Amino acid sequence: MGKSESDPSEPSGTKTAPIIIQSENSSFNAGIVLNETNYDVWCQMMEMHIAEKEKLSFIRGKTAPPTEKDASYDKWYTDNQRVKRWLLMSMSPEIMKRYIRLPTAREIWKALSKAFYDGADELQVFTLNQRAFSAKQDGRTLSIYYGELIEIFGELDHRNKVSMECEKDVELYRKSIERQRVHIFLAGLDCEFDHIRGDILRKDPIPELEECYSLVRRESVRLATMKGEPEKPEASALVSRNRSTQHKSNWYPNQQDRTGSNHFKSTASANKSTYRCAHCDQSGHTKSRCFELVGYPDWWDHNRDPRKKNSHKNSTSAVVESKAEQDIEKKGSALVATAGHPNKADDWLWC
C-alpha cells in the first residue's frame, strides 16, 4: 500500500493555534449593570469599553451627526445604534425603559449624567471625608482595611478637582494630601502595629501611602509568623523547674510554700484514699475503724447514703446483741462459780 500524501500547506508534526478575530458586532459585556447606586463606577467602565471599540466620539459628541442626505449617514447610524445598544444592555430593566426612546447614544449619555452624577456635591464630599477619618481596622485584615481607604480616597479625588496653574503648587498640594492620608491610614491600624507606626512617623520625610502600606504589611507577616512559633526554650525550662519543685514538695509534706499552705494535708489525704476496709469494701478507712462495726457517731448524716443508713441499723443491732451475749456469759459464769456444776465429778471442768 502506498503512503497517503499529506497536505503541503500544513507542516508535519506541528499544530497552529487558532486565530480569533473579534469584530465590532461581537457581544459587548461591560461587567457591570447600572442601577440606582453605582453610576460612578458604571460610567467609568462603560467609557473604557467604548474607547476600546474606538467609538468614544459617539458619547462625547465631539462631531455632529451627518444629515440623512449625507453619504456617510448610513455608516454613522449603524455605529450609533451599536453604541446605543451597548449602553441600554448594560442597564437594569427599570432604567432601560426610561432612555430606550432617545435617538442617539450621546443623548442617552447626557441624560444619565444629569440624573445620576452628583459632581462635587458638598454632602458627598463631607460623607467621604467622614468615612475616611473614622475608618478603623478593627480586627479586619490589613488588605480589607487598606482597600476601603483607597476606594474612599479615589472617590474624593474624583470629586475634588483642584485647578492650579503653577506646577510647584500642584506638587506641594499633592504632598500635603498624601501626608494627611498616611496619617489617616496609620491612625486606624490596630494596636499591634504601634511599633511600626512609630517607626514610620519618625521618618523624615514621611513615606508615601503605598510605601507605608508595604512596611505595615511586612510587619503583619512578621507578627503572624511569630504567633505561629513553637514554645521558647526559656518557657520550657520554667515549666520544668515548676514541675521539679512540685515533685519535691510531695516528698517533703511537712514543708510549707511561700503562701504558707501546708502540703502535709494534701499528702495525708492522698495517702488516706489508698486505705480500703476489708469489711464494707469502702476506701478511706480500715476494718478497725469501720463505722459499721464500731458504730456511727452522732454527727453522721445518714441521709447522704441510704446503704450506710441501713448499715447503721444493722451495726447497732449487732452491738446490742454482742453486749447481751456478754452479759449472759458473765451471769452464767457467776452462777456456776457460786453453785458449782450439778455433776460434782465434773467440777474440774469449770475451774
GROMACS .gro file of C-alpha atoms in nm, residues 3-262:
model
  260
    3LYS     CA    1   0.160   0.624   0.170
    4SER     CA    2  -0.104   0.895   0.157
    5GLU     CA    3   0.028   1.232   0.066
    6SER     CA    4  -0.003   1.498   0.335
    7ASP     CA    5  -0.127   1.848   0.270
    8PRO     CA    6   0.180   2.057   0.174
    9SER     CA    7   0.025   2.366   0.332
   10GLU     CA    8   0.044   2.208   0.682
   11PRO     CA    9   0.393   2.108   0.805
   12SER     CA   10   0.402   1.760   0.952
   13GLY     CA   11   0.420   1.733   1.333
   14THR     CA   12   0.317   2.094   1.402
   15LYS     CA   13  -0.016   2.248   1.506
   16THR     CA   14  -0.105   2.611   1.466
   17ALA     CA   15  -0.309   2.791   1.732
   18PRO     CA   16  -0.646   2.919   1.610
   19ILE     CA   17  -0.665   3.292   1.548
   20ILE     CA   18  -0.982   3.452   1.682
   21ILE     CA   19  -1.082   3.779   1.523
   22GLN     CA   20  -1.333   3.972   1.730
   23SER     CA   21  -1.541   4.208   1.522
   24GLU     CA   22  -1.737   4.509   1.632
   25ASN     CA   23  -2.055   4.302   1.606
   26SER     CA   24  -1.939   4.065   1.882
   27SER     CA   25  -2.114   4.067   2.219
   28PHE     CA   26  -2.039   4.360   2.446
   29ASN     CA   27  -2.003   4.289   2.818
   30ALA     CA   28  -1.909   4.576   3.047
   31GLY     CA   29  -1.908   4.351   3.353
   32ILE     CA   30  -2.148   4.577   3.543
   33VAL     CA   31  -2.518   4.665   3.526
   34LEU     CA   32  -2.633   5.018   3.600
   35ASN     CA   33  -2.867   5.060   3.897
   36GLU     CA   34  -2.968   5.349   4.120
   37THR     CA   35  -2.646   5.347   4.325
   38ASN     CA   36  -2.347   5.255   4.106
   39TYR     CA   37  -2.343   5.519   3.832
   40ASP     CA   38  -1.992   5.646   3.918
   41VAL     CA   39  -1.837   5.304   3.863
   42TRP     CA   40  -2.064   5.214   3.571
   43CYS     CA   41  -1.983   5.524   3.364
   44GLN     CA   42  -1.608   5.471   3.404
   45MET     CA   43  -1.632   5.106   3.300
   46MET     CA   44  -1.853   5.189   3.002
   47GLU     CA   45  -1.622   5.467   2.888
   48MET     CA   46  -1.325   5.229   2.891
   49HIS     CA   47  -1.508   4.962   2.690
   50ILE     CA   48  -1.643   5.210   2.434
   51ALA     CA   49  -1.297   5.366   2.394
   52GLU     CA   50  -1.158   5.019   2.331
   53LYS     CA   51  -1.403   4.985   2.041
   54GLU     CA   52  -1.292   5.327   1.909
   55LYS     CA   53  -1.643   5.470   1.941
   56LEU     CA   54  -1.582   5.726   2.214
   57SER     CA   55  -1.693   6.017   1.994
   58PHE     CA   56  -2.049   5.880   1.993
   59ILE     CA   57  -2.095   5.953   2.364
   60ARG     CA   58  -1.878   6.263   2.393
   61GLY     CA   59  -2.040   6.438   2.098
   62LYS     CA   60  -1.723   6.586   1.951
   63THR     CA   61  -1.855   6.555   1.597
   64ALA     CA   62  -2.203   6.649   1.485
   65PRO     CA   63  -2.411   6.369   1.329
   66PRO     CA   64  -2.449   6.393   0.949
   67THR     CA   65  -2.779   6.463   0.779
   68GLU     CA   66  -2.983   6.187   0.623
   69LYS     CA   67  -2.884   6.310   0.275
   70ASP     CA   68  -2.516   6.273   0.356
   71ALA     CA   69  -2.344   5.967   0.208
   72SER     CA   70  -2.188   5.879   0.546
   73TYR     CA   71  -2.521   5.883   0.727
   74ASP     CA   72  -2.586   5.508   0.698
   75LYS     CA   73  -2.246   5.425   0.842
   76TRP     CA   74  -2.293   5.673   1.125
   77TYR     CA   75  -2.646   5.548   1.200
   78THR     CA   76  -2.525   5.187   1.222
   79ASP     CA   77  -2.242   5.277   1.461
   80ASN     CA   78  -2.473   5.496   1.671
   81GLN     CA   79  -2.724   5.214   1.710
   82ARG     CA   80  -2.445   4.978   1.812
   83VAL     CA   81  -2.321   5.213   2.088
   84LYS     CA   82  -2.677   5.283   2.194
   85ARG     CA   83  -2.736   4.909   2.231
   86TRP     CA   84  -2.420   4.876   2.442
   87LEU     CA   85  -2.548   5.140   2.680
   88LEU     CA   86  -2.902   5.005   2.708
   89MET     CA   87  -2.794   4.641   2.752
   90SER     CA   88  -2.575   4.748   3.046
   91MET     CA   89  -2.871   4.893   3.239
   92SER     CA   90  -3.125   4.737   3.468
   93PRO     CA   91  -3.468   4.689   3.301
   94GLU     CA   92  -3.622   4.968   3.508
   95ILE     CA   93  -3.362   5.224   3.397
   96MET     CA   94  -3.352   5.098   3.038
   97LYS     CA   95  -3.720   5.183   2.991
   98ARG     CA   96  -3.650   5.550   3.063
   99TYR     CA   97  -3.396   5.602   2.784
  100ILE     CA   98  -3.473   5.350   2.511
  101ARG     CA   99  -3.664   5.610   2.304
  102LEU     CA  100  -3.379   5.860   2.289
  103PRO     CA  101  -3.243   5.872   1.931
  104THR     CA  102  -2.865   5.889   1.988
  105ALA     CA  103  -2.609   5.740   2.224
  106ARG     CA  104  -2.491   6.092   2.304
  107GLU     CA  105  -2.836   6.194   2.433
  108ILE     CA  106  -2.859   5.882   2.649
  109TRP     CA  107  -2.515   5.952   2.797
  110LYS     CA  108  -2.605   6.315   2.879
  111ALA     CA  109  -2.940   6.219   3.032
  112LEU     CA  110  -2.776   5.961   3.257
  113SER     CA  111  -2.517   6.216   3.370
  114LYS     CA  112  -2.787   6.465   3.467
  115ALA     CA  113  -2.990   6.202   3.651
  116PHE     CA  114  -2.718   6.025   3.848
  117TYR     CA  115  -2.396   6.227   3.861
  118ASP     CA  116  -2.380   6.448   4.168
  119GLY     CA  117  -2.048   6.607   4.072
  120ALA     CA  118  -1.874   6.785   4.359
  121ASP     CA  119  -2.181   6.769   4.580
  122GLU     CA  120  -2.075   6.901   4.920
  123LEU     CA  121  -2.277   6.636   5.103
  124GLN     CA  122  -2.100   6.357   4.916
  125VAL     CA  123  -1.758   6.508   4.985
  126PHE     CA  124  -1.846   6.552   5.352
  127THR     CA  125  -1.963   6.189   5.379
  128LEU     CA  126  -1.647   6.059   5.214
  129ASN     CA  127  -1.422   6.263   5.443
  130GLN     CA  128  -1.619   6.145   5.744
  131ARG     CA  129  -1.578   5.782   5.638
  132ALA     CA  130  -1.206   5.830   5.584
  133PHE     CA  131  -1.135   5.988   5.923
  134SER     CA  132  -1.350   5.735   6.112
  135ALA     CA  133  -1.221   5.423   5.932
  136LYS     CA  134  -1.061   5.165   6.164
  137GLN     CA  135  -0.904   4.829   6.101
  138ASP     CA  136  -1.099   4.688   6.396
  139GLY     CA  137  -0.964   4.334   6.372
  140ARG     CA  138  -1.008   4.307   5.995
  141THR     CA  139  -0.729   4.200   5.764
  142LEU     CA  140  -0.486   4.472   5.660
  143SER     CA  141  -0.579   4.427   5.294
  144ILE     CA  142  -0.950   4.490   5.352
  145TYR     CA  143  -0.884   4.797   5.567
  146TYR     CA  144  -0.639   4.948   5.319
  147GLY     CA  145  -0.869   4.872   5.024
  148GLU     CA  146  -1.155   5.057   5.193
  149LEU     CA  147  -0.940   5.368   5.236
  150ILE     CA  148  -0.812   5.357   4.877
  151GLU     CA  149  -1.170   5.342   4.750
  152ILE     CA  150  -1.266   5.646   4.958
  153PHE     CA  151  -0.958   5.842   4.850
  154GLY     CA  152  -1.033   5.765   4.484
  155GLU     CA  153  -1.386   5.900   4.517
  156LEU     CA  154  -1.253   6.216   4.684
  157ASP     CA  155  -1.003   6.271   4.402
  158HIS     CA  156  -1.283   6.226   4.151
  159ARG     CA  157  -1.492   6.499   4.315
  160ASN     CA  158  -1.224   6.734   4.447
  161LYS     CA  159  -1.063   6.858   4.128
  162VAL     CA  160  -0.843   7.148   4.230
  163SER     CA  161  -0.720   7.365   3.942
  164MET     CA  162  -0.373   7.516   3.985
  165GLU     CA  163  -0.157   7.683   3.726
  166CYS     CA  164   0.182   7.657   3.896
  167GLU     CA  165   0.331   7.307   3.881
  168LYS     CA  166   0.518   7.367   4.206
  169ASP     CA  167   0.194   7.447   4.386
  170VAL     CA  168   0.033   7.134   4.242
  171GLU     CA  169   0.319   6.921   4.374
  172LEU     CA  170   0.304   7.081   4.719
  173TYR     CA  171  -0.072   7.028   4.733
  174ARG     CA  172  -0.032   6.664   4.629
  175LYS     CA  173   0.228   6.604   4.901
  176SER     CA  174   0.006   6.767   5.162
  177ILE     CA  175  -0.288   6.541   5.068
  178GLU     CA  176  -0.059   6.236   5.065
  179ARG     CA  177   0.076   6.319   5.411
  180GLN     CA  178  -0.275   6.355   5.550
  181ARG     CA  179  -0.379   6.019   5.406
  182VAL     CA  180  -0.076   5.848   5.559
  183HIS     CA  181  -0.185   5.982   5.898
  184ILE     CA  182  -0.541   5.855   5.841
  185PHE     CA  183  -0.410   5.510   5.746
  186LEU     CA  184  -0.176   5.484   6.045
  187ALA     CA  185  -0.434   5.616   6.292
  188GLY     CA  186  -0.682   5.342   6.202
  189LEU     CA  187  -0.443   5.050   6.248
  190ASP     CA  188  -0.487   4.805   6.533
  191CYS     CA  189  -0.270   4.845   6.843
  192GLU     CA  190  -0.046   4.552   6.744
  193PHE     CA  191   0.113   4.784   6.486
  194ASP     CA  192   0.212   5.053   6.738
  195HIS     CA  193   0.582   4.982   6.691
  196ILE     CA  194   0.589   5.008   6.311
  197ARG     CA  195   0.355   5.309   6.328
  198GLY     CA  196   0.606   5.492   6.546
  199ASP     CA  197   0.892   5.398   6.314
  200ILE     CA  198   0.709   5.541   6.012
  201LEU     CA  199   0.619   5.866   6.185
  202ARG     CA  200   0.985   5.916   6.285
  203LYS     CA  201   1.099   5.902   5.922
  204ASP     CA  202   1.188   6.231   5.753
  205PRO     CA  203   1.045   6.276   5.501
  206ILE     CA  204   0.748   6.056   5.576
  207PRO     CA  205   0.697   5.779   5.315
  208GLU     CA  206   0.410   5.784   5.069
  209LEU     CA  207   0.092   5.588   5.133
  210GLU     CA  208   0.184   5.286   4.919
  211GLU     CA  209   0.525   5.255   5.086
  212CYS     CA  210   0.366   5.281   5.431
  213TYR     CA  211   0.126   5.002   5.342
  214SER     CA  212   0.419   4.788   5.228
  215LEU     CA  213   0.602   4.843   5.559
  216VAL     CA  214   0.295   4.764   5.768
  217ARG     CA  215   0.217   4.457   5.556
  218ARG     CA  216   0.564   4.317   5.618
  219GLU     CA  217   0.519   4.379   5.990
  220SER     CA  218   0.186   4.196   5.972
  221VAL     CA  219   0.355   3.895   5.812
  222ARG     CA  220   0.626   3.901   6.079
  223LEU     CA  221   0.373   3.912   6.363
  224ALA     CA  222   0.176   3.625   6.211
  225THR     CA  223   0.497   3.423   6.186
  226MET     CA  224   0.591   3.498   6.548
  227LYS     CA  225   0.249   3.386   6.672
  228GLY     CA  226   0.298   3.053   6.499
  229GLU     CA  227   0.644   2.983   6.651
  230PRO     CA  228   0.693   2.688   6.894
  231GLU     CA  229   0.740   2.736   7.267
  232LYS     CA  230   1.055   2.926   7.363
  233PRO     CA  231   1.334   2.736   7.548
  234GLU     CA  232   1.309   2.974   7.846
  235ALA     CA  233   0.943   2.890   7.890
  236SER     CA  234   1.017   2.517   7.869
  237ALA     CA  235   1.287   2.548   8.136
  238LEU     CA  236   1.049   2.739   8.364
  239VAL     CA  237   0.785   2.468   8.332
  240SER     CA  238   1.047   2.204   8.408
  241ARG     CA  239   1.158   2.387   8.725
  242ASN     CA  240   0.799   2.424   8.844
  243ARG     CA  241   0.737   2.054   8.797
  244SER     CA  242   1.058   1.971   8.984
  245THR     CA  243   0.955   2.191   9.277
  246GLN     CA  244   0.613   2.030   9.288
  247HIS     CA  245   0.773   1.684   9.290
  248LYS     CA  246   0.994   1.774   9.586
  249SER     CA  247   0.702   1.912   9.784
  250ASN     CA  248   0.529   1.576   9.752
  251TRP     CA  249   0.833   1.402   9.905
  252TYR     CA  250   0.856   1.650  10.194
  253PRO     CA  251   0.495   1.701  10.308
  254ASN     CA  252   0.582   1.898  10.622
  255GLN     CA  253   0.741   2.191  10.438
  256GLN     CA  254   0.534   2.497  10.351
  257ASP     CA  255   0.538   2.705  10.033
  258ARG     CA  256   0.570   3.083  10.011
  259THR     CA  257   0.199   3.136  10.063
  260GLY     CA  258   0.206   2.941  10.391
  261SER     CA  259  -0.009   2.647  10.271
  262ASN     CA  260   0.070   2.308  10.425
   0.00000   0.00000   0.00000
